[in-house]
Short mmCIF file of C-alpha atoms in Angstrom, two decimals:
data_model
loop_
_atom_site.label_atom_id
_atom_site.label_comp_id
_atom_site.label_asym_id
_atom_site.label_seq_id
_atom_site.Cartn_x
_atom_site.Cartn_y
_atom_site.Cartn_z
CA MET A 189 38.87 141.95 166.58
CA ASN A 190 40.89 139.55 164.49
CA VAL A 191 40.26 137.44 161.38
CA LEU A 192 42.03 134.14 160.72
CA VAL A 193 42.65 133.19 157.07
CA THR A 194 43.64 129.53 156.65
CA ASP A 195 43.65 129.21 152.86
CA PRO A 196 45.32 131.63 150.43
CA ILE A 197 43.10 134.39 149.04
CA ALA A 198 43.89 137.39 146.87
CA ASP A 199 45.61 140.30 148.61
CA ALA A 200 42.65 142.52 147.75
CA GLY A 201 40.53 140.59 150.27
CA LEU A 202 43.14 140.93 153.01
CA ASP A 203 43.30 144.66 152.27
CA VAL A 204 39.53 144.99 152.79
CA LEU A 205 39.87 143.48 156.27
CA ARG A 206 42.83 145.60 157.28
CA GLU A 207 41.31 148.82 155.97
CA ALA A 208 38.23 148.08 158.10
CA GLY A 209 40.48 148.00 161.15
CA TYR A 210 40.71 144.26 161.75
CA GLU A 211 43.84 142.33 162.60
CA VAL A 212 44.52 139.64 159.99
CA GLU A 213 46.35 136.41 160.82
CA THR A 214 47.23 133.96 158.04
CA GLY A 215 47.93 130.29 158.72
CA TYR A 216 47.90 128.31 155.51
CA GLU A 217 49.30 125.11 157.03
CA LEU A 218 47.10 124.97 160.13
CA GLU A 219 45.35 121.71 160.98
CA GLY A 220 44.49 119.59 163.99
CA ASP A 221 45.34 121.04 167.39
CA ASP A 222 47.18 123.97 165.79
CA LEU A 223 43.98 125.02 164.02
CA LEU A 224 41.95 124.66 167.21
CA GLU A 225 44.41 126.82 169.11
CA ALA A 226 44.52 129.49 166.39
CA ILE A 227 40.73 129.68 166.10
CA SER A 228 40.12 129.94 169.85
CA ASP A 229 40.15 133.76 169.90
CA ALA A 230 39.27 134.51 166.26
CA HIS A 231 36.17 136.55 165.47
CA GLY A 232 36.18 135.75 161.77
CA LEU A 233 37.50 132.84 159.69
CA ILE A 234 38.09 132.79 155.93
CA VAL A 235 38.69 129.50 154.12
CA ARG A 236 38.61 128.00 150.68
CA SER A 237 38.30 124.26 150.09
CA GLY A 238 41.48 123.27 151.88
CA THR A 239 40.35 123.76 155.50
CA GLU A 240 37.89 121.37 157.12
CA VAL A 241 35.73 123.47 159.45
CA THR A 242 34.27 120.76 161.67
CA ALA A 243 32.05 120.76 164.75
CA GLU A 244 35.24 120.52 166.81
CA VAL A 245 36.48 123.74 165.26
CA PHE A 246 33.24 125.55 166.08
CA GLU A 247 33.32 124.28 169.66
CA ALA A 248 36.84 125.65 170.07
CA ALA A 249 35.98 129.04 168.53
CA GLU A 250 34.13 130.75 171.36
CA GLU A 251 34.46 134.24 169.83
CA LEU A 252 33.70 133.25 166.23
CA VAL A 253 31.01 135.27 164.46
CA ILE A 254 31.37 134.22 160.83
CA VAL A 255 33.07 131.74 158.51
CA GLY A 256 33.53 133.12 155.01
CA ARG A 257 34.10 130.67 152.15
CA ALA A 258 36.04 132.33 149.34
CA GLY A 259 34.12 130.46 146.64
CA ILE A 260 30.83 128.63 146.20
CA GLY A 261 31.12 125.12 147.63
CA VAL A 262 30.79 124.70 151.40
CA ASP A 263 30.92 120.92 151.78
CA ASN A 264 34.09 121.38 153.89
CA ILE A 265 32.09 123.37 156.49
CA ASP A 266 29.75 121.76 159.04
CA ILE A 267 26.87 124.21 158.62
CA ASP A 268 24.67 122.46 161.19
CA ALA A 269 27.39 122.83 163.81
CA ALA A 270 27.88 126.47 162.83
CA THR A 271 24.16 127.13 163.27
CA ASP A 272 24.12 125.43 166.67
CA GLU A 273 26.94 127.71 167.78
CA GLY A 274 25.34 130.82 166.29
CA VAL A 275 28.07 131.28 163.66
CA ILE A 276 27.20 132.66 160.24
CA VAL A 277 28.44 130.73 157.21
CA ALA A 278 28.66 132.76 154.01
CA ASN A 279 30.06 132.05 150.59
CA ALA A 280 30.90 134.08 147.49
CA PRO A 281 28.63 132.65 144.80
CA GLU A 282 28.93 135.52 142.34
CA GLY A 283 32.67 136.08 142.31
CA ASN A 284 33.67 133.13 140.15
CA VAL A 285 30.40 132.53 138.27
CA ARG A 286 31.71 134.00 135.03
CA ALA A 287 35.04 132.18 135.30
CA ALA A 288 33.39 128.81 135.99
CA ALA A 289 30.88 129.32 133.17
CA GLU A 290 33.60 130.27 130.69
CA HIS A 291 35.67 127.24 131.68
CA THR A 292 32.62 125.04 131.14
CA VAL A 293 32.19 126.43 127.63
CA ALA A 294 35.89 125.98 126.96
CA MET A 295 35.73 122.36 128.14
CA ALA A 296 32.73 121.72 125.88
CA PHE A 297 34.69 122.91 122.85
CA ALA A 298 37.84 121.12 123.99
CA VAL A 299 36.18 117.71 124.24
CA ALA A 300 34.02 118.20 121.15
CA ARG A 301 37.00 119.10 118.96
CA SER A 302 39.67 116.95 120.70
CA ILE A 303 41.78 120.06 121.19
CA PRO A 304 44.02 118.79 124.03
CA GLN A 305 44.71 115.46 122.30
CA ALA A 306 45.53 117.08 118.96
CA HIS A 307 47.72 119.65 120.70
CA ALA A 308 49.70 116.98 122.56
CA ARG A 309 50.32 114.95 119.42
CA LEU A 310 51.36 117.97 117.41
CA LYS A 311 53.80 119.02 120.16
CA SER A 312 55.28 115.53 120.01
CA GLY A 313 55.83 115.83 116.26
CA GLU A 314 52.69 114.16 114.83
CA TRP A 315 50.46 115.85 112.27
CA ALA A 316 47.32 113.84 113.14
CA LYS A 317 44.80 115.87 111.17
CA SER A 318 42.88 112.86 109.85
CA ASP A 319 42.52 111.25 113.29
CA TYR A 320 40.16 113.86 114.71
CA LEU A 321 36.69 114.49 113.38
CA GLY A 322 35.05 116.86 115.82
CA ALA A 323 31.45 117.62 116.71
CA GLU A 324 29.87 121.08 116.34
CA LEU A 325 27.86 122.57 119.20
CA ASN A 326 25.55 124.53 116.94
CA GLY A 327 22.19 122.78 116.60
CA LYS A 328 22.92 120.31 119.40
CA THR A 329 21.05 119.96 122.69
CA LEU A 330 22.70 121.01 125.95
CA GLY A 331 21.42 119.32 129.10
CA VAL A 332 22.00 121.29 132.29
CA VAL A 333 21.68 119.55 135.66
CA GLY A 334 21.41 122.33 138.22
CA LEU A 335 20.18 125.67 136.93
CA GLY A 336 21.79 127.86 139.58
CA ARG A 337 23.99 130.87 138.92
CA VAL A 338 26.69 129.03 136.99
CA GLY A 339 24.22 126.75 135.22
CA GLN A 340 22.19 129.73 134.07
CA GLU A 341 25.28 131.55 132.83
CA VAL A 342 26.40 128.46 130.87
CA ALA A 343 22.90 128.07 129.42
CA LYS A 344 22.85 131.70 128.26
CA LYS A 345 26.28 131.49 126.64
CA LEU A 346 25.62 128.23 124.78
CA ASP A 347 22.09 129.23 123.83
CA SER A 348 23.63 132.22 122.05
CA LEU A 349 25.90 129.79 120.18
CA GLY A 350 22.95 127.95 118.69
CA MET A 351 22.34 125.15 121.17
CA ASP A 352 18.92 124.02 122.38
CA ILE A 353 18.78 123.99 126.20
CA VAL A 354 16.98 121.48 128.41
CA ALA A 355 17.48 121.54 132.17
CA TYR A 356 16.72 119.60 135.31
CA ASP A 357 16.38 121.57 138.54
CA PRO A 358 13.54 120.87 141.00
CA TYR A 359 14.06 124.21 142.73
CA ILE A 360 13.56 126.63 139.87
CA SER A 361 10.34 127.79 138.26
CA GLU A 362 9.41 127.16 134.64
CA GLU A 363 9.08 130.92 134.15
CA ARG A 364 12.66 131.54 135.27
CA ALA A 365 13.96 128.73 133.05
CA GLU A 366 12.08 130.09 130.06
CA ARG A 367 13.57 133.56 130.59
CA ILE A 368 17.05 132.14 130.02
CA GLY A 369 15.95 130.01 127.08
CA ALA A 370 15.80 126.64 128.86
CA GLU A 371 13.08 123.98 128.88
CA LEU A 372 12.59 122.32 132.29
CA VAL A 373 12.36 118.52 132.06
CA GLU A 374 12.66 115.53 134.38
CA PHE A 375 16.09 114.15 135.23
CA ASP A 376 16.04 111.11 132.94
CA ALA A 377 14.66 113.16 130.06
CA CYS A 378 17.44 115.71 130.50
CA LEU A 379 20.06 112.98 130.16
CA GLU A 380 18.34 111.23 127.27
CA ARG A 381 17.95 114.40 125.20
CA ALA A 382 21.38 115.86 125.88
CA ASP A 383 24.11 115.78 123.26
CA PHE A 384 26.24 117.59 125.82
CA LEU A 385 25.52 117.33 129.55
CA THR A 386 26.90 119.86 132.03
CA ILE A 387 26.51 119.50 135.79
CA HIS A 388 26.19 122.40 138.23
CA THR A 389 24.69 121.06 141.46
CA PRO A 390 26.19 121.25 144.95
CA LEU A 391 27.63 118.07 146.41
CA THR A 392 25.13 116.73 148.95
CA PRO A 393 24.18 113.23 150.14
CA GLU A 394 21.42 113.34 147.52
CA THR A 395 23.68 114.33 144.62
CA GLU A 396 26.72 112.21 145.46
CA GLY A 397 27.08 109.61 142.70
CA LEU A 398 24.09 111.14 140.90
CA ILE A 399 25.53 110.21 137.50
CA GLY A 400 26.35 106.50 137.69
CA GLU A 401 26.28 103.39 135.54
CA ALA A 402 22.54 103.52 134.75
CA GLU A 403 22.77 107.19 133.84
CA MET A 404 25.66 106.49 131.45
CA GLU A 405 23.32 104.32 129.42
CA LEU A 406 20.93 107.29 129.08
CA LEU A 407 23.86 109.42 127.87
CA GLU A 408 24.83 107.12 125.00
CA GLY A 409 26.70 109.08 122.32
CA SER A 410 26.85 112.25 124.45
CA TYR A 411 29.62 114.35 125.97
CA VAL A 412 29.71 114.84 129.77
CA ILE A 413 31.16 118.00 131.32
CA ASN A 414 31.67 118.72 135.02
CA VAL A 415 33.18 121.98 136.24
CA GLY A 416 30.98 121.95 139.37
CA ARG A 417 31.77 119.60 142.26
CA GLY A 418 33.66 116.33 142.33
CA GLY A 419 31.81 113.25 143.53
CA ILE A 420 28.60 113.87 141.60
CA ILE A 421 29.81 111.64 138.76
CA ASP A 422 30.77 108.03 139.50
CA GLU A 423 34.25 108.20 138.01
CA ASP A 424 34.65 104.43 137.58
CA ALA A 425 31.34 104.28 135.72
CA LEU A 426 32.39 107.17 133.50
CA ALA A 427 35.76 105.57 132.71
CA ALA A 428 34.02 102.31 131.82
CA ALA A 429 31.50 104.14 129.62
CA ALA A 430 34.35 105.88 127.78
CA GLU A 431 36.22 102.58 127.39
CA GLU A 432 33.16 100.88 125.94
CA GLY A 433 32.28 103.80 123.69
CA ILE A 434 28.96 104.45 125.41
CA VAL A 435 29.73 108.16 125.86
CA ALA A 436 31.47 110.12 123.13
CA GLY A 437 33.74 111.85 125.62
CA ALA A 438 33.97 113.76 128.87
CA ALA A 439 35.64 116.90 130.22
CA LEU A 440 36.22 117.14 133.96
CA ASP A 441 37.69 119.90 136.09
CA VAL A 442 36.69 118.49 139.51
CA PHE A 443 37.13 115.06 141.05
CA THR A 444 36.11 112.94 144.00
CA GLU A 445 39.70 113.02 145.26
CA GLU A 446 41.92 116.01 144.57
CA PRO A 447 44.65 116.06 143.43
CA LEU A 448 43.56 113.32 141.03
CA PRO A 449 45.51 110.14 141.92
CA GLU A 450 48.03 108.85 139.37
CA GLY A 451 46.17 105.55 139.03
CA SER A 452 42.80 107.10 138.27
CA PRO A 453 41.04 105.35 135.36
CA LEU A 454 40.08 108.78 134.06
CA LEU A 455 43.68 109.30 132.95
CA ALA A 456 43.68 106.18 130.78
CA HIS A 457 41.32 107.44 128.09
CA ASP A 458 42.01 110.02 125.39
CA GLU A 459 38.27 110.69 125.21
CA ILE A 460 38.33 112.17 128.74
CA VAL A 461 39.78 115.68 129.01
CA VAL A 462 40.91 116.71 132.50
CA THR A 463 42.07 119.96 134.07
CA PRO A 464 43.27 120.47 137.68
CA HIS A 465 40.28 122.36 139.15
CA LEU A 466 40.80 125.52 137.12
CA GLY A 467 37.17 126.67 137.03
CA ALA A 468 37.72 129.68 139.28
CA SER A 469 41.36 130.18 138.41
CA THR A 470 41.30 133.57 136.78
CA GLU A 471 42.83 136.67 138.27
CA ALA A 472 39.49 138.50 138.22
CA ALA A 473 37.61 135.62 139.85
CA GLN A 474 40.15 135.22 142.65
CA GLU A 475 40.04 138.93 143.42
CA ASN A 476 36.25 139.02 143.26
CA VAL A 477 35.70 136.11 145.66
CA ALA A 478 38.35 137.43 148.06
CA THR A 479 36.86 140.92 148.29
CA SER A 480 33.28 139.63 148.41
CA THR A 481 34.12 137.24 151.24
CA ALA A 482 36.05 139.87 153.17
CA GLU A 483 33.21 142.38 152.82
CA GLN A 484 30.76 139.85 154.26
CA VAL A 485 33.08 139.16 157.19
CA VAL A 486 33.28 142.89 157.88
CA ALA A 487 29.49 143.20 157.71
CA ALA A 488 29.01 140.37 160.20
CA LEU A 489 31.58 141.75 162.64
CA GLU A 490 29.91 145.15 162.48
CA GLY A 491 26.51 143.66 163.21
CA GLU A 492 25.06 144.14 159.74
CA PRO A 493 23.21 141.55 157.65
CA VAL A 494 25.40 139.32 155.48
CA ALA A 495 24.44 139.21 151.82
CA ASN A 496 25.24 135.56 151.10
CA ALA A 497 24.66 133.96 154.49
CA LEU A 498 23.77 130.28 154.05
CA ASN A 499 22.39 129.62 157.53
CA ALA A 500 20.85 132.99 158.34
CA PRO A 501 18.39 135.28 156.57
CA SER A 502 20.02 137.95 154.44
CA ILE A 503 18.93 141.38 153.28
CA ASP A 504 19.45 142.85 149.86
CA GLU A 505 21.93 145.70 150.07
CA SER A 506 19.47 148.19 148.55
CA ALA A 507 16.78 147.27 151.11
CA PHE A 508 19.01 147.41 154.18
CA PRO A 509 18.59 151.17 154.89
CA ARG A 510 14.80 150.75 154.93
CA LEU A 511 14.82 147.64 157.13
CA GLU A 512 17.69 148.40 159.53
CA PRO A 513 15.58 150.36 162.08
CA TYR A 514 12.94 147.63 162.17
CA ILE A 515 15.56 144.98 162.96
CA ASN A 516 16.15 146.67 166.32
CA ILE A 517 12.45 147.32 166.87
CA ALA A 518 11.57 143.67 166.28
CA GLU A 519 14.33 142.49 168.61
CA THR A 520 13.25 144.94 171.32
CA ALA A 521 9.59 143.98 170.99
CA GLY A 522 10.60 140.33 171.31
CA LYS A 523 12.60 141.01 174.47
CA VAL A 524 9.78 142.96 176.09
CA ALA A 525 7.11 140.40 175.18
CA ALA A 526 9.18 137.44 176.43
CA GLN A 527 9.85 139.12 179.79
CA LEU A 528 6.21 140.09 180.25
CA LEU A 529 4.87 136.60 179.57
CA ASP A 530 4.42 134.53 182.67
CA GLY A 531 5.45 131.00 181.76
CA ARG A 532 6.98 128.92 179.00
CA ILE A 533 6.89 130.31 175.47
CA GLU A 534 5.06 127.95 173.13
CA ARG A 535 4.37 130.21 170.16
CA VAL A 536 5.66 133.39 168.57
CA GLU A 537 3.83 135.42 165.95
CA VAL A 538 5.47 138.31 164.13
CA THR A 539 3.11 140.60 162.23
CA TYR A 540 3.99 143.35 159.77
CA GLU A 541 1.56 146.12 158.89
CA GLY A 542 1.83 148.94 156.37
CA ASP A 543 4.76 149.70 154.07
CA ILE A 544 7.09 147.17 155.70
CA ALA A 545 4.78 144.38 154.56
CA ASP A 546 6.17 144.90 151.04
CA GLU A 547 9.71 144.04 152.14
CA ASP A 548 11.58 140.76 152.52
CA VAL A 549 11.45 140.55 156.32
CA ASP A 550 13.08 137.17 157.04
CA PHE A 551 15.99 138.82 158.84
CA VAL A 552 13.63 141.03 160.83
CA THR A 553 11.66 137.97 161.96
CA ALA A 554 14.89 136.21 162.94
CA SER A 555 15.83 139.29 164.97
CA ALA A 556 12.44 139.18 166.71
CA LEU A 557 13.15 135.56 167.66
CA LYS A 558 16.58 136.61 168.92
CA GLY A 559 14.86 139.12 171.18
CA VAL A 560 12.39 136.52 172.44
CA PHE A 561 15.05 133.95 173.32
CA GLU A 562 17.83 136.27 174.51
CA PRO A 563 16.49 136.48 178.08
CA LEU A 564 16.49 132.66 178.11
CA GLU A 565 19.64 131.77 176.16
CA TRP A 566 23.15 133.02 176.91
CA GLN A 567 24.20 132.71 173.25
CA VAL A 568 21.52 133.52 170.71
CA ASN A 569 21.55 135.56 167.52
CA ALA A 570 19.70 135.81 164.24
CA VAL A 571 21.59 132.75 163.00
CA ASN A 572 20.54 130.21 165.60
CA ALA A 573 17.31 131.78 166.86
CA PRO A 574 15.13 129.95 164.28
CA GLN A 575 16.91 126.69 165.18
CA ILE A 576 16.34 127.34 168.89
CA ALA A 577 12.64 127.82 168.18
CA GLU A 578 12.53 124.51 166.33
CA ASP A 579 14.50 122.69 169.02
CA ARG A 580 12.22 124.02 171.75
CA GLY A 581 9.09 123.16 169.81
CA VAL A 582 8.05 126.81 169.58
CA ASP A 583 5.54 127.45 166.81
CA VAL A 584 6.63 130.50 164.76
CA THR A 585 4.30 132.28 162.36
CA GLU A 586 4.75 135.38 160.25
CA SER A 587 1.98 137.46 158.72
CA LYS A 588 1.74 140.63 156.66
CA THR A 589 -0.93 143.15 155.80
CA ARG A 590 -0.70 146.36 153.83
CA GLN A 591 -3.39 147.84 156.09
CA ALA A 592 -2.12 149.85 159.09
CA GLU A 593 -4.66 151.90 161.01
CA ASP A 594 -2.41 154.39 162.79
CA PHE A 595 1.14 154.01 161.50
CA GLN A 596 3.02 153.93 158.23
CA SER A 597 4.70 150.69 159.33
CA LEU A 598 4.20 148.56 162.42
CA VAL A 599 5.95 145.44 163.74
CA SER A 600 4.13 143.33 166.30
CA VAL A 601 5.66 140.44 168.26
CA ALA A 602 3.27 138.21 170.20
CA VAL A 603 4.40 135.39 172.47
CA GLY A 604 2.08 132.94 174.12
CA ASN A 605 1.42 129.61 175.73
CA GLY A 606 -1.67 127.60 176.55
CA ASP A 607 -2.72 130.07 179.22
CA HIS A 608 -2.31 133.51 177.74
CA GLU A 609 -0.54 135.75 175.21
CA ILE A 610 1.34 139.04 175.30
CA SER A 611 1.84 141.27 172.26
CA VAL A 612 4.20 144.23 171.87
CA ASP A 613 4.04 146.61 168.91
CA GLY A 614 6.82 148.90 167.72
CA THR A 615 7.26 151.54 165.05
CA LEU A 616 9.37 154.54 164.07
CA PHE A 617 8.52 158.14 164.87
CA ALA A 618 9.94 160.95 162.74
CA GLY A 619 11.75 158.52 160.51
CA ASP A 620 14.28 157.03 162.93
CA ASP A 621 12.92 157.33 166.50
CA PRO A 622 11.95 153.83 167.75
CA ARG A 623 8.92 153.57 170.01
CA ILE A 624 6.86 150.88 171.71
CA VAL A 625 3.32 151.94 170.86
CA ARG A 626 1.21 149.06 172.19
CA ILE A 627 1.62 146.51 174.95
CA ASP A 628 -1.05 143.84 175.15
CA GLY A 629 -3.48 146.16 173.38
CA TYR A 630 -2.78 149.21 175.57
CA ARG A 631 -1.75 152.23 173.52
CA VAL A 632 1.48 153.67 174.94
CA ASP A 633 4.28 155.86 173.65
CA ALA A 634 7.27 154.29 175.36
CA ILE A 635 10.92 154.85 174.52
CA PRO A 636 12.61 151.42 174.53
CA HIS A 637 15.81 151.93 176.43
CA GLY A 638 17.86 150.23 179.11
CA LYS A 639 15.72 149.29 182.11
CA MET A 640 11.94 149.48 182.33
CA VAL A 641 9.20 148.64 184.79
CA VAL A 642 5.74 147.75 183.50
CA THR A 643 2.83 147.89 185.94
CA ARG A 644 -0.81 146.92 185.66
CA ASN A 645 -3.22 148.48 188.10
CA THR A 646 -6.78 149.67 188.54
CA ASP A 647 -7.30 153.19 187.22
CA GLU A 648 -7.78 155.00 190.52
CA PRO A 649 -6.45 158.26 191.96
CA GLY A 650 -3.24 157.90 193.93
CA VAL A 651 -1.95 154.67 192.38
CA ILE A 652 0.74 156.27 190.22
CA GLY A 653 1.75 158.39 193.20
CA LEU A 654 2.12 155.25 195.30
CA ILE A 655 4.28 153.58 192.66
CA GLY A 656 6.55 156.62 192.44
CA THR A 657 6.82 156.87 196.21
CA VAL A 658 7.73 153.20 196.70
CA MET A 659 10.31 153.31 193.92
CA GLY A 660 11.82 156.42 195.45
CA GLU A 661 12.00 154.82 198.88
CA HIS A 662 14.01 151.96 197.36
CA GLY A 663 16.37 154.24 195.46
CA VAL A 664 14.89 153.68 191.98
CA ASN A 665 14.92 156.88 189.91
CA ILE A 666 12.19 157.23 187.27
CA ALA A 667 13.53 158.69 184.03
CA GLY A 668 10.27 158.59 182.07
CA MET A 669 6.67 157.41 182.33
CA PHE A 670 4.09 156.36 179.72
CA ASN A 671 0.55 155.59 180.81
CA ALA A 672 -2.43 153.93 179.11
CA ARG A 673 -5.83 152.69 180.26
CA GLU A 674 -8.80 150.75 178.96
CA ALA A 675 -11.42 153.18 180.26
CA ILE A 676 -11.95 155.52 183.17
CA GLY A 677 -11.96 153.41 186.31
CA GLY A 678 -10.88 150.30 184.42
CA GLU A 679 -7.45 148.72 184.19
CA ALA A 680 -4.34 150.77 183.40
CA LEU A 681 -0.86 149.89 182.18
CA THR A 682 2.18 152.11 182.75
CA VAL A 683 5.72 151.86 181.42
CA TYR A 684 8.47 153.46 183.50
CA ASN A 685 12.03 154.03 182.27
CA VAL A 686 14.24 153.60 185.34
CA ASP A 687 17.92 154.02 186.06
CA THR A 688 18.36 150.91 188.22
CA GLU A 689 16.73 147.53 188.70
CA ILE A 690 13.70 147.58 190.98
CA PRO A 691 14.44 145.48 194.11
CA ASP A 692 12.28 142.46 194.94
CA ALA A 693 11.22 144.19 198.16
CA ALA A 694 9.82 147.13 196.18
CA ARG A 695 7.89 144.80 193.87
CA GLU A 696 6.47 142.87 196.78
CA GLN A 697 5.46 146.09 198.54
CA LEU A 698 3.67 147.36 195.44
CA GLU A 699 1.91 144.08 194.66
CA SER A 700 0.66 143.88 198.24
CA ASP A 701 -1.60 146.83 197.41
CA GLU A 702 -4.90 145.48 196.07
CA ARG A 703 -5.03 148.17 193.41
CA ILE A 704 -1.83 146.91 191.75
CA ILE A 705 -2.24 143.77 189.63
CA GLU A 706 1.39 143.11 188.72
CA VAL A 707 4.82 144.72 188.50
CA ARG A 708 7.37 143.50 185.93
CA TYR A 709 10.99 144.56 185.58
CA ILE A 710 12.36 144.45 182.01
CA THR A 711 15.91 144.92 180.83
CA LEU A 712 16.91 145.52 177.23
CA ASN A 713 20.65 145.25 177.81
CA GLY A 714 20.84 142.01 179.77
CA GLN A 715 21.53 143.64 183.14
#
């Protein structure tokens, strides 16, 4: 397998890929048709902000498993297109958190004390001591828009320096905000109360131009800092507010257009401090994001959950050993249930019983959906399976209960339509031995492997013998058999592990016997 890297990353990240046995191709100038050609056989792609990963790129990348963004922002990646194509998109949100937070703090001090302006004048021979009367941060109010990882780190650092913290973030709880010393308030209140405002939201259609002319009026006398994403602040409105003295100053590291054009109004005002997108530009941060991104690419290519996947469920590294066996069980149960159901799938219910109910099972549920849709879709995985369910109008529910009658942990996948429903339950025996233990309520002890035949028949002498005889006549070898029944003389269900597919003629011969209700062939490997 090979990984294409189209933006420069630290050598440590490339080393992770090579040490894992992957071929690494770098192409830092690729664009247009050259990019489409290079990506056509790539299994992994690593980018920063310089490469536009569009729907066209995903369509050309038939082998692509994952796109890793060596950094936080992913507005250069079409995540919807990635999801449609079943490609994981992952970023490295932790690697440059400290660097971005420290640069934010540095920018706050720089603009408050006019450090760059005083430095420039002193270097040019002026001793302009009396021209700069700075503002102290101690005792002032910091407004934080976006209390994510970087926002929280900034809040902690400036709280420890004596600032009062107010924050606007509709996606964080009051309890979490309080733990880091911040008071959650509404957006306008955050701007009105802030002596210093720092912005740490992603760039989305909702946040583009979030801080405009009207917001500048709310920020009268304040300092505005943005080390997050360009485009969130209306730069013309900010320049006008600085010109008119509405805001005391601003410090920006990111811009709507980068590099910042020579004619930008931001460059005309001493009160606006600018740096060329240095937030993550520390040696430690670059190495951290490179290795983190590379490790996630390796995980994806080896079929393991990806820690920071943005369009697929992820699993905490410490929980993965406990959940890994149930990922396969859920997928297998989904495959069996889907192939047993006669008709269109309209609903899927995944139920967790026992110890597993205490875990974060989003990835396990996605794997169950993968199993359900794999017999129907040629390209389905845990990334696009939830989207396939939504597109098909399939109702998906998940439930948990700590109660488990017979097993320490049990995963049940039920598929149904308006007519009927089939459920398949799976668990682990002896710690790591996967078993199918119920099919449609019948207690079995089936080993899920390769090819299987499931029969329903009346519980009468000679029926199992007939099934074995007919299979033998058609060259189908039975490797294992697991039988269950409702009651003596009632209906029975039997699971056979077989070495080859059962021919249609054999099925028809068996179903012509009035004692046999149905015969279903199931494959777990797509053949």
